[in-house]
Amino acid sequence: MQTLEKTEPKLQELKTRLIEIKDIESAAAVLYWDQATYMPPGGAAARGRQMATLKQIAHEKFTDRAIGELLENLRSYEESLPYDSDEASLIRVTRRLYDRAVQIPAQFMAKFSLHRAQSYGAWAKAKPENNFAAVQPYLEKTLEFCQEYANFFPGYEHIADPLIDGVDYGMKAASLRSLFAQLRQELVPIVEAITSQTLADDSCLHQHFPEAEQIAFSHKVIEKIGYDLHRGRQDKTLHPFMTSFSIGDVRITTRVYENHLGQALFSAIHETGHAMYEQGVNIEFEGTPLADGTSSGVHESQSRLWENLVGRSRGFWEYFYPQLQEFFPTQLSNVSLESFYRAINKVERSLIRTDSDEVTYNLHVMIRFDLELAMLEGKLAVKDLPEAWNDRYKSDLGIVPPNHSQGVMQDVHWYTGMIGGMFQCYTLGNIMSAQFFAAALKTHPEITTQIQQGNCNTLLNWLQENIYYHGSKYTTAELIQRVTGSSLSIEPFISYLRNKYGEIYAL
Amino acid sequence: MQTLEKTEPKLQELKTRLIEIKDIESAAAVLYWDQATYMPPGGAAARGRQMATLKQIAHEKFTDRAIGELLENLRSYEESLPYDSDEASLIRVTRRLYDRAVQIPAQFMAKFSLHRAQSYGAWAKAKPENNFAAVQPYLEKTLEFCQEYANFFPGYEHIADPLIDGVDYGMKAASLRSLFAQLRQELVPIVEAITSQTLADDSCLHQHFPEAEQIAFSHKVIEKIGYDLHRGRQDKTLHPFMTSFSIGDVRITTRVYENHLGQALFSAIHETGHAMYEQGVNIEFEGTPLADGTSSGVHESQSRLWENLVGRSRGFWEYFYPQLQEFFPTQLSNVSLESFYRAINKVERSLIRTDSDEVTYNLHVMIRFDLELAMLEGKLAVKDLPEAWNDRYKSDLGIVPPNHSQGVMQDVHWYTGMIGGMFQCYTLGNIMSAQFFAAALKTHPEITTQIQQGNCNTLLNWLQENIYYHGSKYTTAELIQRVTGSSLSIEPFISYLRNKYGEIYAL
């Protein structure tokens, strides 16, 4: 009791400071959300400044020496508690984030932030013009910044490790390379076998589907699968995202293409996966660093699980397809469930990562991952990036982008000012989505038939209890071990692809 | 030049600090706007905390001793500049606000803020139940807080003066009492003369008017009169307000009653008046204290000018009424312009301030103004407030509220935690709206016929140039003198009422 009495006030003080910081970060998130949804064009200039101000204040407050002292003073208290107690976890996770944040000088952060905003602006302007030359100097500067950033963490094995570590804690370039190589070895023959056949016909998705009905249907779907709209909402935007302002307010945004039914629908389910993760966190963690998802990879595993393993499954559409047909009778009444199912699971060698199918998707990611590593290593100059990109698309996917906006300029990631740590989470997410789903099915085989009845409760409850509830209490590796009983493995993902696409394409 | 070189960096430093503070305040305003428009219910708890955090940080940063030192160091520079130069004005206005802010201990502010939020919550719950007893203890506490607040400014003539001064700088209880007494003397006979006649028929406004069309029509009107929607927008809410996040992003919110056409329409024009004021400020003032309207009274003069002197004029509807009839043909095709004009200008002894007509409106305000002064003076106990309210409604307006939600609990002001300084701005706004409008007409008599043609440009440009552009550079008194060539006077307002209502009611 003596320890408790002495140290609890310090933990309370730490929490008070952390909540204040989270409030400022959440305010910045609201400003971003508003910018992407409702802000009139005239608000843009001040808005950029306002978000930068809030981020700067949050960073200053988090790297305040007082936080370091509190963490130091709480060390013995932390050690007196079980590793997985909430309090020990809060101290441990905060210390990890603090130790990381204080490595980076405030002045560097300010310069880097400014550059990132400028780089984004240059890309947004240059992309429609396919003008790589206009972004090249920004990207060169970005590369320098990222190398400098990595060097604030001396002793790394690979220069990308500090960048990867910031979003996927515990992952390293070397182990990811080996994991991705294994995956590639399995994927390539599957892609070959499928793409040697006639392309699936997805013309049914490319009719005219009015925006309002698309939004209404996707709203119905995400509510049915378990997105709590009392603590969330869906708005229109240009680039879909999920954002969380508190455990009680987790929102998604959706983009609608009237000539492409899949875009709004699957992106809404994808973002809902992210949102249900954030909504499911233990309410006791509110306002603390434990209230976030534990890593980009695990976050992506949840969006992909709901988008693909649930949302592109035959069982899911056995329930929802008749309802979709009711929304779009002229477009779909003559399209069978089987045709629709094949259309939404069409596999092809394509150019755009975000539009690509489950089978080829990871090949897109690996190209980016390899290229960013090569740039950081100094083996690939920014000026040679477009050629390297096109070469890899030719060798890995057999096609060459006709222009840069469908090629090296398609993704915002590098142009928003980060090279390194940007892409591994997508493939990690795919791998983990299958591993988690397999674990859920092992405990609850009834999930499959429930999904056919439009009932996702058992699955959601299992994910909630095993993953969402814990927020970022456990690292990615710890979480996988706890939830699946083994370490990260590509096996469930490969099995899933073989089963699903083996059946569709009679492999 | 020597002075400039030495002191300009200090002015720059002051500006940098002020802009940071404004960024935080603007973020708090975005959070409030979101809460009132789109926030899901689950977001409420964290949102209150987030707004309080931002306000606290902004207050701490503004009362930082460094700001005081900068202002002190800039004193001789300020004195070397013309009084109405932008730089001298920025220093002068900032010093006034700073001197005021540092009088109030941070600890008091924190306790007071918490109480205000709790009091608002109690009122929101108790109002529908007409339960004054539930709010009485909060209101008693509020009164104590407000008296304590006033006492941070020793040497006042009247205890309400420091509270009035915070929103209507330069105004005092004594001069307001005398001004309002003059006004009452003129108003009472006009009200008597009108209300002795048969009540106007406004049943045409109380048909069913679908929400979407009401919003669409009001949108058309506010755009036509000059609200720049590239730098603004209109959203739905429960309690209409205007809010500004920067000169480039000034928004209004609107409430629609489907059985009352006037509500959305005139409230939209009212808020647009506030918004055009904020949109019209000199862009050089962006992010500084000069970028706000100069006082609550002047702000209200602009909302009331557009709502009443323009929006309820016959000429305005000569242009807009045919369009309104096109929006609502079944409801209005048989209603003449004259009937509609009389309906929107119906004068009656009524209970609700916000729904009351131009003639009786100020009688509602004076009741509140007198009661809050009496409470602050200690002459009226909170427990006796409902009786005092009802007595005054009986004597001043000849009617007694059937319940507290239509009586003493109708306005949020006292219940959001302030007694004193809350109501004078409404009557000041009415008085000034007529004084400014008369000055505009004197310079540009063509405004009257232009409005009949749906053209408000000359009026808007004149207001822009003479009032909006200057933000809070001039005090209310200075602005009136500059713009009208004389001091605050009730004469133009009384003339306006006599002319308009004399004609309608053949007085």
XYZ file of C-alpha atoms in Angstrom, chain B:
507
model
C 13.961 54.474 -38.550
C 15.914 53.633 -35.449
C 12.741 53.112 -33.459
C 11.299 50.945 -36.202
C 14.299 48.701 -36.356
C 14.352 48.207 -32.641
C 10.684 47.652 -32.098
C 9.349 45.944 -35.182
C 10.722 42.533 -34.228
C 8.810 42.861 -30.942
C 5.617 43.608 -32.831
C 6.318 40.597 -35.015
C 6.833 38.468 -31.935
C 3.585 39.764 -30.466
C 1.758 38.946 -33.682
C 3.225 35.441 -33.790
C 2.002 34.805 -30.265
C -1.422 36.300 -30.983
C -1.855 34.192 -34.102
C -1.001 31.036 -32.177
C -3.623 31.949 -29.561
C -6.197 32.715 -32.246
C -5.458 29.362 -33.883
C -6.298 27.621 -30.620
C -9.456 29.678 -30.149
C -10.486 28.973 -33.735
C -9.948 25.258 -33.160
C -12.242 25.489 -30.123
C -14.799 27.235 -32.358
C -14.603 24.413 -34.927
C -15.181 21.908 -32.121
C -18.223 23.869 -30.981
C -19.588 24.146 -34.531
C -19.145 20.418 -35.056
C -20.878 19.711 -31.742
C -23.855 21.811 -32.827
C -24.139 20.391 -36.343
C -22.718 16.938 -37.053
C -21.269 15.377 -33.886
C -22.803 12.012 -33.007
C -24.314 11.892 -29.482
C -21.508 9.638 -28.232
C -18.993 12.424 -28.764
C -20.482 14.770 -26.174
C -18.486 13.860 -23.078
C -15.038 14.098 -24.629
C -16.005 17.163 -26.650
C -16.785 19.253 -23.578
C -13.397 18.336 -22.157
C -11.603 19.051 -25.441
C -13.109 22.527 -25.761
C -12.286 23.331 -22.138
C -8.682 22.192 -22.683
C -8.247 24.451 -25.698
C -9.790 27.461 -23.984
C -7.591 26.918 -20.955
C -4.448 26.779 -23.106
C -5.475 29.885 -25.043
C -6.119 31.753 -21.797
C -2.765 30.690 -20.337
C -0.940 31.757 -23.455
C -2.717 35.120 -23.652
C -2.070 35.965 -20.004
C 1.582 34.910 -20.270
C 3.764 37.599 -18.734
C 5.760 37.701 -21.980
C 2.761 39.288 -23.720
C 2.624 41.995 -21.061
C 6.318 42.675 -21.480
C 6.024 42.904 -25.249
C 3.135 45.341 -24.884
C 5.158 47.401 -22.426
C 8.162 47.420 -24.744
C 5.959 48.464 -27.633
C 4.411 51.430 -25.825
C 6.727 54.115 -27.192
C 6.530 52.615 -30.672
C 2.746 52.737 -30.458
C 2.867 56.369 -29.345
C 5.063 57.230 -32.312
C 2.375 56.041 -34.720
C -0.923 57.638 -35.733
C -3.753 56.479 -33.429
C -5.642 54.803 -36.237
C -2.688 53.078 -37.892
C -3.093 49.302 -38.015
C -0.024 48.707 -35.886
C -0.903 51.176 -33.134
C -4.436 49.796 -33.125
C -3.216 46.220 -32.793
C -1.049 47.155 -29.819
C -3.782 49.277 -28.214
C -6.574 46.724 -28.586
C -4.357 43.848 -27.483
C -3.283 45.810 -24.406
C -6.890 46.506 -23.468
C -7.764 42.819 -23.743
C -4.593 41.762 -21.957
C -5.087 44.185 -19.080
C -8.568 42.818 -18.687
C -7.622 39.131 -18.953
C -4.841 39.281 -16.367
C -7.218 40.722 -13.748
C -8.967 37.386 -13.538
C -7.064 34.606 -11.762
C -6.659 31.434 -13.837
C -8.044 29.372 -10.982
C -11.230 31.448 -10.893
C -11.621 31.031 -14.673
C -11.309 27.262 -14.398
C -13.898 27.009 -11.609
C -16.202 29.445 -13.382
C -15.959 27.583 -16.710
C -16.798 24.304 -15.041
C -19.779 25.896 -13.307
C -21.010 27.442 -16.558
C -21.008 24.076 -18.305
C -22.845 22.439 -15.399
C -25.362 25.253 -15.215
C -26.087 24.977 -18.934
C -26.656 21.239 -18.551
C -29.052 21.785 -15.660
C -31.026 24.385 -17.630
C -31.243 22.222 -20.781
C -32.753 19.455 -18.656
C -35.001 21.639 -16.479
C -36.418 23.974 -19.129
C -38.784 21.484 -20.808
C -40.029 20.605 -17.304
C -40.547 24.280 -16.361
C -38.533 23.423 -13.298
C -37.045 26.654 -11.963
C -36.244 25.041 -8.611
C -33.753 22.778 -10.410
C -31.788 25.701 -11.811
C -32.139 28.079 -8.864
C -29.042 26.822 -6.982
C -26.979 27.072 -10.190
C -28.230 30.578 -10.815
C -27.417 31.584 -7.245
C -23.908 30.289 -7.710
C -23.703 32.094 -11.059
C -24.685 35.346 -9.391
C -21.919 34.894 -6.817
C -19.407 34.138 -9.554
C -20.448 37.229 -11.516
C -20.230 39.477 -8.461
C -16.801 38.036 -7.695
C -15.841 38.563 -11.335
C -16.885 42.221 -11.199
C -14.852 42.688 -8.049
C -11.652 41.811 -9.904
C -12.156 45.279 -11.434
C -12.317 47.584 -8.417
C -13.342 51.187 -8.887
C -16.377 50.536 -11.049
C -19.348 52.871 -10.873
C -21.861 50.054 -11.085
C -21.182 46.380 -10.355
C -22.464 45.469 -13.839
C -19.979 47.773 -15.544
C -17.053 45.342 -15.684
C -19.366 42.682 -17.131
C -20.835 45.043 -19.724
C -17.391 46.374 -20.551
C -16.186 42.898 -21.545
C -18.600 42.665 -24.461
C -19.606 46.279 -25.141
C -16.432 48.152 -24.348
C -17.048 51.688 -23.154
C -20.693 51.180 -22.168
C -21.832 51.605 -18.568
C -24.964 50.649 -16.659
C -25.843 54.287 -15.873
C -25.694 55.568 -19.440
C -27.480 52.484 -20.753
C -30.258 52.988 -18.195
C -30.741 56.537 -19.335
C -30.611 55.566 -23.022
C -33.114 52.762 -22.489
C -35.421 55.070 -20.504
C -35.510 57.521 -23.423
C -36.227 54.679 -25.799
C -39.005 53.295 -23.629
C -40.678 56.665 -23.504
C -40.892 56.708 -27.284
C -41.737 53.042 -27.709
C -44.613 52.644 -25.294
C -47.031 54.971 -27.130
C -46.212 53.303 -30.449
C -46.880 49.865 -28.994
C -50.127 51.164 -27.443
C -51.289 52.642 -30.732
C -50.588 49.504 -32.712
C -51.850 46.920 -30.268
C -55.130 48.768 -29.786
C -55.856 47.809 -33.416
C -56.852 44.382 -34.732
C -53.899 41.976 -34.831
C -52.345 41.433 -38.235
C -53.063 38.052 -39.812
C -49.891 35.989 -40.150
C -51.572 32.647 -40.794
C -49.923 32.525 -44.229
C -46.570 31.921 -42.455
C -47.946 29.023 -40.446
C -48.725 26.566 -43.199
C -46.585 23.518 -43.930
C -43.296 24.529 -45.565
C -41.000 21.519 -46.209
C -37.545 21.852 -44.712
C -35.515 21.264 -47.869
C -37.285 24.059 -49.755
C -36.965 26.453 -46.811
C -33.227 25.806 -46.664
C -32.904 26.159 -50.431
C -34.772 29.460 -50.495
C -32.876 30.951 -47.562
C -29.640 29.860 -49.209
C -30.628 31.705 -52.361
C -31.477 34.845 -50.405
C -28.300 34.996 -48.331
C -26.134 34.417 -51.379
C -27.963 37.167 -53.249
C -27.547 39.734 -50.496
C -23.816 39.114 -50.461
C -22.773 36.269 -48.160
C -19.627 34.852 -49.773
C -20.203 31.092 -49.759
C -16.713 30.451 -51.036
C -15.734 31.616 -47.557
C -18.770 30.385 -45.674
C -21.521 27.805 -45.442
C -24.923 27.164 -43.914
C -25.722 24.078 -41.838
C -28.643 22.930 -39.751
C -28.616 23.220 -35.975
C -30.896 23.518 -32.940
C -29.929 27.059 -31.870
C -28.791 29.228 -34.803
C -25.448 30.998 -34.544
C -22.615 32.477 -36.595
C -19.060 31.345 -36.067
C -15.785 32.365 -37.617
C -12.678 30.207 -37.959
C -10.765 32.752 -40.046
C -11.665 35.606 -42.363
C -11.803 32.943 -45.090
C -14.197 30.647 -43.214
C -17.219 32.246 -41.566
C -20.243 29.986 -41.151
C -23.860 30.261 -40.140
C -26.302 27.677 -38.844
C -30.048 27.605 -39.290
C -33.013 25.983 -37.555
C -36.086 25.136 -39.598
C -39.664 24.888 -38.354
C -41.834 23.333 -41.024
C -44.905 25.109 -39.657
C -43.298 28.556 -39.461
C -41.812 30.066 -42.586
C -40.281 33.057 -40.830
C -38.051 31.165 -38.433
C -35.428 29.778 -40.828
C -35.652 32.652 -43.271
C -35.116 35.613 -40.960
C -32.701 33.786 -38.718
C -30.599 32.956 -41.793
C -30.568 36.621 -42.833
C -29.775 37.617 -39.241
C -26.784 35.273 -38.978
C -25.696 36.339 -42.464
C -25.481 39.905 -41.173
C -23.094 38.716 -38.470
C -21.173 36.648 -41.007
C -20.737 39.409 -43.585
C -19.275 41.588 -40.815
C -16.628 38.926 -40.059
C -16.001 38.199 -43.732
C -15.449 41.870 -44.422
C -12.593 42.459 -42.003
C -9.280 43.666 -43.452
C -7.381 40.498 -44.355
C -4.250 42.028 -42.818
C -5.879 41.544 -39.408
C -6.162 37.761 -39.886
C -5.266 35.863 -36.735
C -5.114 38.950 -34.489
C -7.616 40.425 -31.996
C -8.430 43.101 -34.608
C -10.119 40.461 -36.763
C -13.279 40.296 -34.635
C -16.248 42.617 -34.673
C -15.687 45.495 -32.282
C -18.474 44.779 -29.783
C -21.589 42.692 -29.233
C -23.735 45.746 -29.896
C -22.135 46.628 -33.226
C -22.251 42.958 -34.227
C -25.932 42.851 -33.420
C -26.482 46.069 -35.369
C -25.360 44.233 -38.484
C -27.501 41.148 -37.958
C -30.531 43.328 -37.205
C -29.847 45.718 -40.080
C -29.942 42.873 -42.579
C -32.729 40.970 -40.869
C -35.074 43.906 -40.281
C -34.184 47.115 -42.096
C -33.450 45.158 -45.264
C -35.086 41.734 -44.817
C -38.455 42.909 -43.461
C -38.765 45.879 -45.800
C -41.406 46.086 -48.495
C -38.813 46.819 -51.166
C -36.856 43.666 -50.387
C -39.948 41.534 -50.853
C -40.974 43.333 -54.020
C -37.967 41.536 -55.446
C -37.963 38.286 -53.491
C -41.652 37.555 -52.967
C -42.358 36.300 -56.510
C -39.426 33.904 -56.051
C -40.736 32.762 -52.682
C -44.116 32.113 -54.301
C -42.382 29.972 -56.911
C -40.809 27.908 -54.125
C -44.143 27.486 -52.344
C -46.903 27.871 -54.955
C -49.606 25.930 -53.122
C -48.996 27.807 -49.897
C -48.485 31.342 -51.230
C -49.922 31.823 -54.706
C -53.092 33.252 -53.201
C -51.288 35.410 -50.658
C -50.605 38.960 -51.861
C -47.279 40.711 -51.331
C -49.043 43.149 -49.042
C -50.541 40.392 -46.885
C -47.142 38.711 -46.659
C -45.458 42.021 -45.784
C -47.952 42.651 -42.989
C -47.588 39.091 -41.735
C -43.805 39.348 -41.385
C -44.232 42.675 -39.609
C -47.004 41.690 -37.231
C -46.684 43.592 -33.942
C -48.073 41.996 -30.809
C -47.577 41.729 -27.083
C -45.894 38.357 -26.912
C -43.866 36.176 -24.553
C -40.765 35.119 -26.438
C -38.014 37.664 -27.109
C -36.489 35.890 -30.101
C -39.867 35.622 -31.847
C -40.957 39.169 -31.089
C -41.397 41.976 -33.582
C -39.166 45.032 -34.047
C -41.430 47.327 -32.069
C -41.857 45.330 -28.870
C -38.477 43.568 -28.982
C -36.675 46.176 -26.924
C -39.274 45.990 -24.163
C -38.311 42.324 -23.767
C -34.661 43.284 -23.580
C -35.191 46.034 -21.004
C -36.951 43.618 -18.650
C -33.904 41.339 -18.694
C -31.443 44.216 -18.441
C -33.208 45.676 -15.383
C -33.528 42.275 -13.715
C -29.880 41.381 -14.118
C -28.802 44.724 -12.751
C -31.122 44.261 -9.754
C -29.674 40.808 -9.074
C -26.096 42.049 -9.273
C -26.929 44.950 -6.966
C -28.301 42.438 -4.455
C -31.774 43.989 -4.662
C -33.366 40.964 -6.260
C -32.778 37.457 -4.919
C -32.597 34.619 -7.427
C -35.466 32.875 -5.679
C -37.662 35.915 -6.367
C -36.656 36.148 -10.017
C -39.613 34.227 -11.516
C -42.108 36.450 -9.726
C -40.232 39.601 -10.730
C -40.128 38.352 -14.325
C -43.846 37.699 -14.444
C -44.632 41.039 -12.798
C -42.584 42.902 -15.393
C -44.161 41.012 -18.297
C -47.553 41.935 -16.884
C -46.680 45.624 -16.475
C -44.545 46.099 -19.621
C -46.234 43.795 -22.111
C -49.585 43.137 -20.510
C -49.252 39.354 -20.506
C -48.081 36.736 -18.037
C -46.162 33.607 -19.076
C -48.180 30.431 -18.522
C -45.002 28.582 -17.529
C -41.294 29.166 -16.897
C -40.046 27.803 -20.214
C -41.985 30.611 -21.891
C -40.982 32.925 -19.072
C -37.911 33.286 -16.950
C -36.275 30.155 -18.384
C -36.692 31.012 -22.084
C -33.248 32.501 -22.787
C -30.076 30.511 -22.329
C -27.946 33.537 -21.322
C -28.171 33.563 -17.535
C -28.121 29.767 -17.451
C -24.949 29.504 -19.430
C -23.383 31.167 -16.478
C -23.406 34.935 -16.906
C -25.598 37.489 -15.177
C -24.733 40.985 -16.339
C -23.642 42.212 -19.755
C -25.855 39.671 -21.476
C -28.725 41.648 -22.950
C -27.864 45.294 -23.585
C -26.269 44.401 -26.933
C -29.647 43.513 -28.447
C -31.152 46.932 -27.896
C -27.873 48.672 -28.705
C -27.857 46.667 -31.929
C -31.357 47.800 -32.850
C -30.557 51.431 -32.137
C -27.302 51.354 -34.087
C -28.752 49.395 -37.009
C -31.064 52.307 -37.775
C -28.343 54.883 -37.179
C -25.928 53.135 -39.563
C -28.627 52.498 -42.146
C -29.664 56.160 -42.100
C -26.033 57.166 -42.662
C -25.755 54.766 -45.600
C -28.969 56.129 -47.134
C -27.769 59.678 -46.673
C -24.661 58.974 -48.760
C -26.388 56.576 -51.163
C -30.116 57.327 -51.434
C -30.209 54.913 -54.374
C -29.943 51.991 -51.922
C -33.722 51.961 -51.486
C -34.489 51.398 -55.151
C -31.566 49.010 -55.543
C -32.988 46.780 -52.807
C -36.293 46.727 -54.695
C -34.269 45.267 -57.571
C -32.622 42.671 -55.354
C -29.337 44.530 -55.448
C -27.690 45.048 -52.059
C -24.212 45.780 -53.376
C -24.079 49.499 -52.645
C -25.281 48.962 -49.099
C -22.914 46.047 -48.510
C -19.962 47.943 -49.956
C -20.707 50.938 -47.775
C -20.957 48.784 -44.642
C -17.853 46.889 -45.682
C -15.832 50.023 -46.171
C -17.099 51.932 -43.159
C -17.630 49.193 -40.571
C -16.606 45.642 -41.488
C -13.139 46.421 -42.828
C -12.021 47.929 -39.522
C -12.723 44.876 -37.406
C -12.228 45.886 -33.796
C -9.790 48.680 -34.577
C -12.216 51.350 -33.359
C -14.330 51.206 -30.230
C -18.094 51.278 -30.602
C -18.213 54.990 -29.765
C -15.371 55.829 -32.164
C -16.977 53.828 -34.935
C -20.392 55.473 -34.562
C -18.775 58.907 -34.580
C -16.676 58.118 -37.664
C -19.513 56.508 -39.584
C -22.463 58.722 -38.702
C -20.769 61.956 -37.667
C -22.545 61.936 -34.311
C -22.754 59.943 -31.111
C -25.119 57.073 -30.341
C -28.711 58.248 -30.774
C -32.129 56.635 -30.641
C -33.523 59.159 -33.097
C -32.949 57.202 -36.349
C -34.429 54.055 -34.815
C -37.553 55.827 -33.589
C -37.960 57.576 -36.965
C -37.591 54.261 -38.726
C -40.267 52.633 -36.574
C -42.607 55.629 -36.919
C -42.274 55.662 -40.685
C -42.583 51.964 -41.249
C -45.275 51.124 -38.729
C -47.021 54.452 -39.109
C -47.630 53.490 -42.710
C -48.642 49.887 -42.006
C -50.940 50.782 -39.130
C -52.015 54.227 -40.386
C -50.869 55.801 -37.108
